[in-house]
Amino acid sequence: MTDSKNIETTTAHRAIGVDIGTGFISCAEEEKGEVVFRKIRDAFFKLNPSKFLEGSANQFGEAMLKNSGAYYVKVDGTLHVLGDDAFKFANLFHQECLRPMSKGVLNPKQPVSNIMVSELVKAVAGQARSPDDVLYYCVPAEPIDADFDIEYHKQILSGVFSELGYQNINVMTEGLAVVYSELADNMYTGIGMSFGAGMCNIVYAFMGIPVFAFSLSKGGDWIDSHAAKHTDETNNVVTALKEKADFSLSDATNGIQRAISIYYESLLNYVVDQFKELYENTPKKKLPNVQQEMPIVVSGGTSLVGGFIDRLTELTSQDFPVPISEVKHAREPLFAVANGLYHAAKISTDIGDGK
């Protein structure tokens, strides 16, 4: 149902970071001296057995899900398959998965979004174990190319965590979480970029303080939908090809691969151009007076295709307003946001303990 990884550490209190992304929900917390990462695909599929069975179709469908070990919930008599199982069922029936999130925020077109997110969060993070648990979750920075309500999204998610028993609930922007995860040795100074399914989140931080942060309404889903449209394929087929371990932006041997590469190029140019424009429009008195080079750290599943870092390095090597020392992936690109949120929560517990 969920994937997990471990990194050794020690702590005295439960601190947990939860990254609620459009593509995946992931969390990081300490268990037995190690940071444990867990993730689940942020998707669901409405299973309607009556379309292909008669009589006791719903009972049969639910029994089938139980026997297969699939993760599901029943809402108003309708079965909803969750997580990676939803992806499998959607492919089986040549349909698209449904997303409780869209472009980085709760999907207003899906009335069960809150319920689905709550169930998926419960799968990876569980319920609170103590009133002293410290939880950090992320939200997008304010978008500069779209108009949607981050505040509504933030309050709804806070309510989801409250219903799971958490009391000490805190929020951080996604890009800053990448900085907290990866740039402690650089005094939390540099550029954090999170390339997710629904959005791209970018922050320029100096000593842990955002100089500016922004989000863009294009991400992996935008690539998938446009590539699918121009190749007459479903989004799921494009996503599956893109997520293959050997896929590279330089390997455009067929129509789908070429389409994916074209839209990746468009996305990367768009991100770099928007950073330059925002930097130029920021008053000089709000920009740090520093000359040293700083790193760009990249996270998110959309960044995992071969050639991504090389191309971003090329685009930021000339005429970029901030001197860059290197462009690199986070140590755990899929979990960097959750890891940064965990470290923020851990810092909070340490402060509470007077450390």
Tab-separated table of C-alpha atoms in Angstrom:
chain	number	residue	atom	x	y	z
A	1	MET	CA	0.000	0.000	0.000
A	2	THR	CA	2.808	2.432	0.868
A	3	ASP	CA	6.515	2.653	0.093
A	4	SER	CA	9.047	3.364	2.832
A	5	LYS	CA	12.733	4.186	3.395
A	6	ASN	CA	14.860	4.602	6.515
A	7	ILE	CA	17.658	7.039	7.448
A	8	GLU	CA	19.400	6.691	10.800
A	9	THR	CA	18.926	9.457	13.413
A	10	THR	CA	17.842	9.952	17.016
A	11	THR	CA	15.164	12.041	18.725
A	12	ALA	CA	13.165	12.023	21.957
A	13	HIS	CA	9.754	13.152	20.721
A	14	ARG	CA	7.482	12.408	17.841
A	15	ALA	CA	7.931	14.956	15.076
A	16	ILE	CA	6.280	14.344	11.729
A	17	GLY	CA	6.299	16.038	8.344
A	18	VAL	CA	3.543	15.445	5.795
A	19	ASP	CA	3.842	16.453	2.155
A	20	ILE	CA	0.420	16.495	0.500
A	21	GLY	CA	1.249	16.633	-3.167
A	22	THR	CA	-0.904	16.330	-6.244
A	23	GLY	CA	0.813	13.101	-7.275
A	24	PHE	CA	1.778	11.535	-3.939
A	25	ILE	CA	1.273	12.023	-0.222
A	26	SER	CA	4.414	11.299	1.763
A	27	CYS	CA	5.516	11.622	5.356
A	28	ALA	CA	8.697	11.499	7.384
A	29	GLU	CA	9.097	10.735	11.071
A	30	GLU	CA	11.471	8.964	13.406
A	31	GLU	CA	10.989	5.333	14.339
A	32	LYS	CA	13.558	3.428	16.414
A	33	GLY	CA	16.322	5.941	15.792
A	34	GLU	CA	15.774	6.279	12.051
A	35	VAL	CA	13.853	8.685	9.842
A	36	VAL	CA	11.243	6.597	8.067
A	37	PHE	CA	9.736	7.788	4.793
A	38	ARG	CA	6.375	6.555	3.550
A	39	LYS	CA	4.385	7.521	0.487
A	40	ILE	CA	1.159	6.665	-1.301
A	41	ARG	CA	-0.156	7.779	-4.667
A	42	ASP	CA	-2.600	10.656	-4.207
A	43	ALA	CA	-5.361	9.206	-6.350
A	44	PHE	CA	-8.623	7.312	-6.206
A	45	PHE	CA	-10.834	5.396	-8.597
A	46	LYS	CA	-14.594	5.018	-8.346
A	47	LEU	CA	-15.334	1.351	-8.819
A	48	ASN	CA	-18.805	0.676	-10.153
A	49	PRO	CA	-19.156	-3.117	-10.378
A	50	SER	CA	-22.765	-2.844	-11.560
A	51	LYS	CA	-21.462	-1.764	-14.961
A	52	PHE	CA	-20.080	-5.227	-15.597
A	53	LEU	CA	-21.927	-7.457	-13.111
A	54	GLU	CA	-25.577	-7.856	-12.145
A	55	GLY	CA	-27.354	-8.722	-8.922
A	56	SER	CA	-24.962	-8.762	-5.976
A	57	ALA	CA	-22.392	-6.769	-7.928
A	58	ASN	CA	-21.446	-4.384	-5.149
A	59	GLN	CA	-21.016	-7.156	-2.602
A	60	PHE	CA	-18.898	-9.085	-5.080
A	61	GLY	CA	-16.829	-5.995	-5.848
A	62	GLU	CA	-16.123	-5.291	-2.203
A	63	ALA	CA	-15.232	-8.938	-1.536
A	64	MET	CA	-12.882	-8.812	-4.516
A	65	LEU	CA	-11.122	-5.737	-3.113
A	66	LYS	CA	-10.787	-7.312	0.329
A	67	ASN	CA	-9.348	-10.535	-1.083
A	68	SER	CA	-6.852	-8.664	-3.248
A	69	GLY	CA	-5.670	-6.524	-0.331
A	70	ALA	CA	-6.580	-3.312	-2.161
A	71	TYR	CA	-6.942	-0.131	-0.122
A	72	TYR	CA	-10.480	1.246	-0.460
A	73	VAL	CA	-13.264	3.112	1.305
A	74	LYS	CA	-17.012	3.166	0.751
A	75	VAL	CA	-18.685	6.580	0.495
A	76	ASP	CA	-22.473	6.745	0.087
A	77	GLY	CA	-22.497	3.167	-1.146
A	78	THR	CA	-19.808	3.752	-3.785
A	79	LEU	CA	-16.482	1.955	-3.562
A	80	HIS	CA	-13.405	4.154	-3.929
A	81	VAL	CA	-10.075	2.421	-4.507
A	82	LEU	CA	-7.169	4.491	-3.163
A	83	GLY	CA	-3.469	4.978	-3.827
A	84	ASP	CA	-1.461	2.817	-6.207
A	85	ASP	CA	-4.360	0.381	-6.419
A	86	ALA	CA	-6.444	3.166	-7.984
A	87	PHE	CA	-3.811	3.569	-10.701
A	88	LYS	CA	-3.913	-0.180	-11.426
A	89	PHE	CA	-7.717	-0.291	-11.639
A	90	ALA	CA	-7.841	2.779	-13.868
A	91	ASN	CA	-5.399	1.188	-16.318
A	92	LEU	CA	-7.338	-2.074	-16.193
A	93	PHE	CA	-10.536	-0.327	-17.316
A	94	HIS	CA	-8.781	2.137	-19.693
A	95	GLN	CA	-9.883	5.089	-17.600
A	96	GLU	CA	-8.173	7.926	-15.765
A	97	CYS	CA	-7.506	8.066	-12.031
A	98	LEU	CA	-9.310	10.760	-10.110
A	99	ARG	CA	-7.284	13.189	-8.028
A	100	PRO	CA	-8.345	14.720	-4.701
A	101	MET	CA	-5.713	17.373	-5.485
A	102	SER	CA	-5.427	19.523	-8.586
A	103	LYS	CA	-2.576	21.928	-9.354
A	104	GLY	CA	-1.262	21.680	-5.818
A	105	VAL	CA	-4.504	22.340	-3.943
A	106	LEU	CA	-7.684	20.430	-3.120
A	107	ASN	CA	-9.663	19.640	-6.239
A	108	PRO	CA	-12.970	21.573	-6.128
A	109	LYS	CA	-14.391	19.358	-8.893
A	110	GLN	CA	-14.259	16.293	-6.655
A	111	PRO	CA	-16.773	16.569	-3.779
A	112	VAL	CA	-15.096	13.689	-1.897
A	113	SER	CA	-11.623	15.293	-2.013
A	114	ASN	CA	-11.484	15.984	1.724
A	115	ILE	CA	-12.491	12.406	2.568
A	116	MET	CA	-9.964	10.905	0.154
A	117	VAL	CA	-7.106	13.077	1.416
A	118	SER	CA	-7.980	12.221	5.020
A	119	GLU	CA	-7.907	8.491	4.260
A	120	LEU	CA	-4.626	8.757	2.339
A	121	VAL	CA	-2.988	10.827	5.089
A	122	LYS	CA	-4.142	8.254	7.625
A	123	ALA	CA	-2.467	5.544	5.528
A	124	VAL	CA	0.980	7.153	5.689
A	125	ALA	CA	0.949	9.274	8.853
A	126	GLY	CA	-1.636	7.611	11.047
A	127	GLN	CA	-3.508	9.297	13.855
A	128	ALA	CA	-1.867	11.381	16.556
A	129	ARG	CA	-0.452	9.358	19.431
A	130	SER	CA	-0.016	12.217	21.890
A	131	PRO	CA	-1.125	15.834	22.341
A	132	ASP	CA	2.586	16.693	22.213
A	133	ASP	CA	3.051	15.423	18.656
A	134	VAL	CA	4.404	18.184	16.405
A	135	LEU	CA	3.253	18.081	12.805
A	136	TYR	CA	4.347	20.211	9.861
A	137	TYR	CA	2.618	20.080	6.506
A	138	CYS	CA	3.242	22.050	3.339
A	139	VAL	CA	1.245	24.315	1.073
A	140	PRO	CA	2.220	25.893	-2.224
A	141	ALA	CA	3.640	29.375	-2.270
A	142	GLU	CA	1.327	31.967	-3.796
A	143	PRO	CA	0.993	31.211	-7.516
A	144	ILE	CA	2.103	33.897	-9.931
A	145	ASP	CA	0.300	32.495	-12.974
A	146	ALA	CA	-3.014	31.301	-11.535
A	147	ASP	CA	-5.795	32.449	-9.253
A	148	PHE	CA	-6.770	30.033	-6.510
A	149	ASP	CA	-7.182	30.231	-2.771
A	150	ILE	CA	-4.184	28.905	-0.819
A	151	GLU	CA	-5.800	29.989	2.475
A	152	TYR	CA	-8.885	27.808	1.946
A	153	HIS	CA	-6.649	24.851	1.061
A	154	LYS	CA	-4.530	25.467	4.171
A	155	GLN	CA	-7.491	25.636	6.525
A	156	ILE	CA	-9.139	22.494	5.108
A	157	LEU	CA	-5.917	20.498	5.503
A	158	SER	CA	-5.467	21.799	9.030
A	159	GLY	CA	-8.956	20.494	9.746
A	160	VAL	CA	-8.031	17.082	8.304
A	161	PHE	CA	-5.081	16.835	10.701
A	162	SER	CA	-7.204	18.036	13.616
A	163	GLU	CA	-9.702	15.257	12.925
A	164	LEU	CA	-6.816	12.784	13.098
A	165	GLY	CA	-6.047	14.065	16.611
A	166	TYR	CA	-3.106	16.379	15.945
A	167	GLN	CA	-3.026	19.574	17.993
A	168	ASN	CA	0.366	21.176	17.323
A	169	ILE	CA	-0.143	21.747	13.584
A	170	ASN	CA	2.199	23.980	11.586
A	171	VAL	CA	2.571	24.932	7.950
A	172	MET	CA	5.524	25.702	5.642
A	173	THR	CA	5.791	26.376	1.929
A	174	GLU	CA	6.970	23.484	-0.200
A	175	GLY	CA	10.110	25.104	-1.593
A	176	LEU	CA	11.341	26.161	1.848
A	177	ALA	CA	10.890	22.582	3.054
A	178	VAL	CA	13.397	21.489	0.380
A	179	VAL	CA	15.884	24.022	1.765
A	180	TYR	CA	15.376	22.731	5.324
A	181	SER	CA	15.905	19.182	4.085
A	182	GLU	CA	19.078	19.698	2.064
A	183	LEU	CA	20.903	22.937	2.907
A	184	ALA	CA	21.648	22.801	6.642
A	185	ASP	CA	25.395	22.660	5.833
A	186	ASN	CA	24.978	25.778	3.690
A	187	MET	CA	23.278	27.755	6.481
A	188	TYR	CA	19.910	27.135	4.756
A	189	THR	CA	20.991	29.452	1.949
A	190	GLY	CA	20.219	28.657	-1.666
A	191	ILE	CA	17.389	27.928	-4.050
A	192	GLY	CA	14.945	25.097	-3.441
A	193	MET	CA	12.881	23.797	-6.342
A	194	SER	CA	10.133	21.214	-6.020
A	195	PHE	CA	8.822	19.834	-9.312
A	196	GLY	CA	5.568	18.099	-8.465
A	197	ALA	CA	2.702	16.690	-10.446
A	198	GLY	CA	0.430	19.695	-10.047
A	199	MET	CA	2.811	22.603	-9.561
A	200	CYS	CA	6.378	23.790	-9.369
A	201	ASN	CA	7.381	25.477	-6.108
A	202	ILE	CA	10.474	27.645	-5.901
A	203	VAL	CA	12.084	29.532	-3.028
A	204	TYR	CA	15.172	31.734	-2.833
A	205	ALA	CA	16.253	31.540	0.813
A	206	PHE	CA	18.993	33.256	2.809
A	207	MET	CA	19.842	31.721	6.203
A	208	GLY	CA	16.487	29.963	6.310
A	209	ILE	CA	14.449	33.087	5.542
A	210	PRO	CA	12.635	33.259	2.200
A	211	VAL	CA	13.783	36.196	0.086
A	212	PHE	CA	10.910	35.332	-2.208
A	213	ALA	CA	8.867	32.239	-2.951
A	214	PHE	CA	6.430	31.444	-5.709
A	215	SER	CA	4.589	28.594	-7.348
A	216	LEU	CA	3.697	27.888	-10.952
A	217	SER	CA	0.585	26.082	-12.100
A	218	LYS	CA	2.484	23.776	-14.451
A	219	GLY	CA	4.014	20.460	-13.416
A	220	GLY	CA	4.126	16.802	-14.306
A	221	ASP	CA	0.371	16.602	-14.942
A	222	TRP	CA	0.651	19.486	-17.407
A	223	ILE	CA	3.358	17.588	-19.283
A	224	ASP	CA	1.327	14.378	-19.242
A	225	SER	CA	-1.929	15.930	-20.420
A	226	HIS	CA	-0.336	17.842	-23.287
A	227	ALA	CA	1.803	14.906	-24.404
A	228	ALA	CA	-1.260	12.636	-24.234
A	229	LYS	CA	-3.357	15.074	-26.243
A	230	HIS	CA	-0.848	15.214	-29.073
A	231	THR	CA	-0.269	11.452	-29.205
A	232	ASP	CA	-3.860	10.250	-28.697
A	233	GLU	CA	-2.970	8.388	-25.501
A	234	THR	CA	-4.389	8.502	-21.971
A	235	ASN	CA	-2.580	10.473	-19.288
A	236	ASN	CA	-1.953	7.234	-17.400
A	237	VAL	CA	-0.023	5.750	-20.340
A	238	VAL	CA	2.181	8.852	-20.612
A	239	THR	CA	2.752	8.888	-16.847
A	240	ALA	CA	3.762	5.223	-16.828
A	241	LEU	CA	6.280	5.788	-19.646
A	242	LYS	CA	7.695	8.892	-17.983
A	243	GLU	CA	8.170	7.062	-14.672
A	244	LYS	CA	10.231	4.253	-16.212
A	245	ALA	CA	13.714	4.230	-14.697
A	246	ASP	CA	15.490	4.415	-18.066
A	247	PHE	CA	13.484	7.301	-19.551
A	248	SER	CA	15.659	10.228	-20.649
A	249	LEU	CA	14.865	13.595	-22.192
A	250	SER	CA	17.474	12.855	-24.862
A	251	ASP	CA	15.795	9.570	-25.832
A	252	ALA	CA	13.079	10.720	-28.216
A	253	THR	CA	12.750	7.551	-30.298
A	254	ASN	CA	8.968	7.601	-30.620
A	255	GLY	CA	6.116	10.082	-30.691
A	256	ILE	CA	5.238	9.905	-26.988
A	257	GLN	CA	8.852	10.345	-25.899
A	258	ARG	CA	9.315	13.310	-28.230
A	259	ALA	CA	6.163	14.944	-26.916
A	260	ILE	CA	7.257	14.449	-23.302
A	261	SER	CA	10.710	15.922	-24.046
A	262	ILE	CA	9.195	18.957	-25.792
A	263	TYR	CA	6.997	19.808	-22.818
A	264	TYR	CA	9.812	19.231	-20.325
A	265	GLU	CA	11.886	21.763	-22.249
A	266	SER	CA	8.999	24.204	-22.149
A	267	LEU	CA	8.507	23.713	-18.393
A	268	LEU	CA	12.180	24.203	-17.504
A	269	ASN	CA	12.462	27.374	-19.583
A	270	TYR	CA	9.269	28.659	-17.998
A	271	VAL	CA	10.570	28.102	-14.436
A	272	VAL	CA	13.904	29.818	-15.130
A	273	ASP	CA	12.268	32.751	-16.927
A	274	GLN	CA	9.782	33.312	-14.089
A	275	PHE	CA	12.583	33.259	-11.493
A	276	LYS	CA	14.523	35.870	-13.474
A	277	GLU	CA	11.479	38.089	-13.846
A	278	LEU	CA	10.567	37.926	-10.165
A	279	TYR	CA	14.163	38.637	-9.128
A	280	GLU	CA	14.326	41.663	-11.420
A	281	ASN	CA	11.020	42.978	-10.064
A	282	THR	CA	12.024	42.586	-6.409
A	283	PRO	CA	13.246	45.855	-4.834
A	284	LYS	CA	17.011	45.754	-4.321
A	285	LYS	CA	16.658	46.576	-0.630
A	286	LYS	CA	14.795	43.276	-0.196
A	287	LEU	CA	17.534	41.234	-1.877
A	288	PRO	CA	20.479	39.965	0.209
A	289	ASN	CA	23.769	41.684	-0.558
A	290	VAL	CA	25.777	38.518	-1.132
A	291	GLN	CA	28.276	37.557	-3.798
A	292	GLN	CA	29.050	33.936	-2.966
A	293	GLU	CA	27.736	31.170	-5.136
A	294	MET	CA	24.880	29.085	-3.809
A	295	PRO	CA	23.320	25.757	-4.809
A	296	ILE	CA	20.049	24.919	-6.455
A	297	VAL	CA	18.505	21.799	-4.901
A	298	VAL	CA	15.847	19.986	-6.889
A	299	SER	CA	13.174	17.586	-5.628
A	300	GLY	CA	9.943	16.013	-6.833
A	301	GLY	CA	9.000	13.108	-9.052
A	302	THR	CA	8.758	15.264	-12.173
A	303	SER	CA	12.514	15.945	-11.895
A	304	LEU	CA	13.551	12.284	-11.965
A	305	VAL	CA	13.739	11.803	-15.730
A	306	GLY	CA	17.214	11.434	-17.186
A	307	GLY	CA	18.829	14.671	-18.331
A	308	PHE	CA	16.700	16.929	-16.115
A	309	ILE	CA	19.529	18.231	-13.911
A	310	ASP	CA	21.871	18.673	-16.889
A	311	ARG	CA	19.337	20.789	-18.750
A	312	LEU	CA	18.504	22.917	-15.699
A	313	THR	CA	22.242	23.443	-15.147
A	314	GLU	CA	22.580	24.719	-18.726
A	315	LEU	CA	19.646	27.112	-18.337
A	316	THR	CA	21.007	28.617	-15.083
A	317	SER	CA	24.646	28.832	-16.171
A	318	GLN	CA	24.260	32.076	-18.134
A	319	ASP	CA	22.349	35.293	-17.466
A	320	PHE	CA	20.965	33.926	-14.201
A	321	PRO	CA	20.662	36.655	-11.542
A	322	VAL	CA	22.053	34.521	-8.682
A	323	PRO	CA	25.547	32.963	-8.886
A	324	ILE	CA	25.060	29.189	-8.781
A	325	SER	CA	27.663	26.778	-7.383
A	326	GLU	CA	25.869	23.613	-8.508
A	327	VAL	CA	22.510	22.176	-9.459
A	328	LYS	CA	21.819	18.904	-7.719
A	329	HIS	CA	19.084	16.507	-6.764
A	330	ALA	CA	18.025	16.196	-3.156
A	331	ARG	CA	19.347	13.052	-1.497
A	332	GLU	CA	15.838	11.591	-1.601
A	333	PRO	CA	14.023	13.551	-4.325
A	334	LEU	CA	10.631	12.007	-3.637
A	335	PHE	CA	10.858	12.626	0.107
A	336	ALA	CA	12.818	15.887	0.365
A	337	VAL	CA	9.743	17.998	1.134
A	338	ALA	CA	8.527	15.577	3.814
A	339	ASN	CA	12.070	15.372	5.199
A	340	GLY	CA	12.349	19.164	5.445
A	341	LEU	CA	8.987	19.338	7.183
A	342	TYR	CA	10.134	16.630	9.605
A	343	HIS	CA	13.308	18.575	10.413
A	344	ALA	CA	11.261	21.730	11.014
A	345	ALA	CA	9.039	19.744	13.383
A	346	LYS	CA	12.094	18.283	15.110
A	347	ILE	CA	13.592	21.748	15.595
A	348	SER	CA	10.286	22.775	17.191
A	349	THR	CA	10.358	19.815	19.593
A	350	ASP	CA	13.996	20.561	20.475
A	351	ILE	CA	13.133	24.192	21.223
A	352	GLY	CA	10.215	23.024	23.339
A	353	ASP	CA	12.620	20.838	25.299
A	354	GLY	CA	15.009	23.767	25.787
A	355	LYS	CA	17.787	22.246	23.670
